[in-house]
Amino acid sequence: MPRLASRMSRAVPSAIMAVAEKAKRLKAEGRDIISFSIGVPGFLPGPHVYEAARAALAKDSGAYGSNRGPDALLDAWIGFLARNGLPGYTRREVATGVGGKHVLFQVMYALFDEGDEILIPTPYWTSYVDIAEILGLKIKLLRCGSEHDYKVSAERLAEALTPDTRGVLLNNPSNPTGMVYSREEMQGIADVLAGHSCWILSDDIYSQLIFDGIGWQNVLKCRPELRDRTIIMDSISKSYGMPGWRVGYLAGPAAVADAVTTLNSNSITNLPEVVNAAAIAALNGPQDATVQACADFAKKRDLVLAALDGLPGIHCPRPQGAFYVFPDISGCFGKRHGDRVIETDADFCDALLEAKGVACVPGRAFGEPNALRISYACADAVLADGLARIADFVRSLV
Ligand code: PLP
């Protein structure tokens, strides 16, 4: 067989998927497994979304569609942005893709050459680094551990940026930490970025899932003049409980939206009509399911924090968004579970899965090996059971 492209030696399957697959396999073998591994929001959109999909199916033309996305979807996304404090985008400044991950891939492909430096605060969503690796970028990580509440401060960002920095990735609320930036924090970040002429990639996929009434912030709300080099990326996956429908979108300079449209024309061609209709209905229709999901997640967040509170060796900054908690477990390192010494996050997660049947993703998958990620978008009874097992496990360490 001839060889694969050399870039494939840098491509790795998603670490999160690997944990989810293992949990699935153990379950299939008859083990009693609770999976807190994968980031599926666990709610469904309202009936209007399914009605729109059925209506589109009934009058399906079977034709190819627009590479950028149909006007009605572009307008729905522009309307969503305006409702969330980012008005004034035009159709030329937006484009769609097959989910947020595909949009991110296309944007990074369009903006960066091999060897370009990209600054990624950690903990990061795994695909930022995985995609940057595939594209051969120079990855500069800025570690923001639990002692920093997992957030990048203006001061530390200013220290990390150099004239070589071609792009910065921001994610608010964050996966894996659920942490949310305040207005003051985001203003500081925007002020620093105003002094550096790099691209700003703003992944706002969890913007609708923010608790405690603190509101969503973004560099463009703080510094509108950054619009000529900021790309907002989002999708229907988390906000509307529709990860499998695969609709993502971006807003940014027309040249970037055009570039992604060109890449679409050479790869996916278009999103399917039925899927587009469902996305338009989700964006334009009643937002009740999203509002309810957000309220439910806030209560689940409280359950998780209450269960972790006071556990020996565990320290957890308080998340205010998304559906993740990211406890620092480094206080457990060096302790024993039975004969096994827990030296790392991977040891901890492995032993927890073996002993208690609870699957969590080791923090190293997100660039923070002192922690693990709990994705808590599951039924309350399952959550309570899983949390009790984690508490038992941690208390059993000596
Ligand atoms: N960005 C972040 C931070 C995510 O957590 C995810 C999914 O987990 C995505 C982007 C991509 O989501 P999707 O491709 O399902 O739209």
XYZ file of N, CA and C and ligand atoms in Angstrom, residues 39 98-102 104 125 128 171 173-175 203 205-206 234-238 243 246-248 324 373, ligand 1:
97
model
N -20.136 15.170 25.672
C -20.812 16.466 25.793
C -22.100 16.560 25.009
N -20.865 21.934 8.607
C -21.465 20.712 9.172
C -21.168 20.637 10.678
N -21.792 21.520 11.431
C -21.561 21.563 12.880
C -20.414 22.505 13.213
N -20.331 22.817 14.517
C -19.313 23.758 14.982
C -17.897 23.255 14.720
N -17.696 21.954 14.840
C -16.347 21.405 14.672
C -15.869 21.591 13.232
N -16.748 21.361 12.286
C -16.397 21.537 10.881
C -16.136 23.015 10.574
N -15.043 25.217 12.679
C -13.733 25.517 13.273
C -12.606 25.016 12.368
N -10.857 22.939 24.694
C -11.627 21.869 24.067
C -10.668 21.103 23.148
N -9.432 21.898 19.426
C -8.588 23.045 19.067
C -7.181 22.556 18.748
N -13.014 30.749 24.331
C -14.189 29.883 24.450
C -14.926 30.238 25.740
N -19.001 30.373 27.427
C -18.473 29.536 28.497
C -17.539 28.453 27.946
N -16.737 27.912 28.853
C -15.699 26.979 28.433
C -16.132 25.517 28.528
N -15.748 24.775 27.527
C -15.672 23.322 27.629
C -14.177 23.049 27.726
N -15.175 30.977 20.130
C -16.080 29.816 20.103
C -17.153 30.041 21.162
N -20.205 28.533 21.463
C -21.209 27.483 21.296
C -22.086 27.284 22.548
N -21.588 27.712 23.726
C -22.384 27.555 24.963
C -23.004 28.887 25.422
N -20.321 29.068 16.125
C -21.432 28.579 16.950
C -22.115 27.435 16.194
N -23.085 26.818 16.828
C -23.854 25.770 16.146
C -25.147 25.527 16.909
N -26.005 24.686 16.321
C -27.265 24.361 17.006
C -27.072 23.214 18.013
N -25.856 22.670 18.096
C -25.647 21.443 18.877
C -26.011 21.595 20.349
N -25.451 22.612 21.003
C -25.615 22.728 22.460
C -26.817 23.591 22.813
N -27.163 18.077 18.545
C -25.790 17.814 18.082
C -25.712 16.917 16.851
N -26.038 18.448 12.911
C -24.825 18.952 12.267
C -25.026 20.257 11.493
N -25.378 21.293 12.209
C -25.417 22.623 11.602
C -24.580 23.578 12.452
N -23.593 24.176 11.828
C -22.770 25.181 12.493
C -22.692 26.417 11.625
N -20.630 21.275 32.283
C -19.436 20.566 32.721
C -18.963 21.102 34.058
N -13.007 15.828 33.788
C -14.238 16.500 33.383
C -15.440 15.617 33.651
N -16.817 23.992 20.541
C -16.889 23.470 21.756
C -16.301 24.213 22.893
C -17.512 22.229 21.963
O -17.600 21.732 23.205
C -18.029 21.535 20.852
C -18.634 20.202 21.022
O -18.477 19.518 22.001
C -17.943 22.144 19.591
C -17.325 23.367 19.467
C -18.469 21.498 18.341
O -19.770 21.147 18.411
P -20.559 20.621 17.140
O -19.566 20.201 16.123
O -21.394 19.498 17.637
O -21.392 21.769 16.658
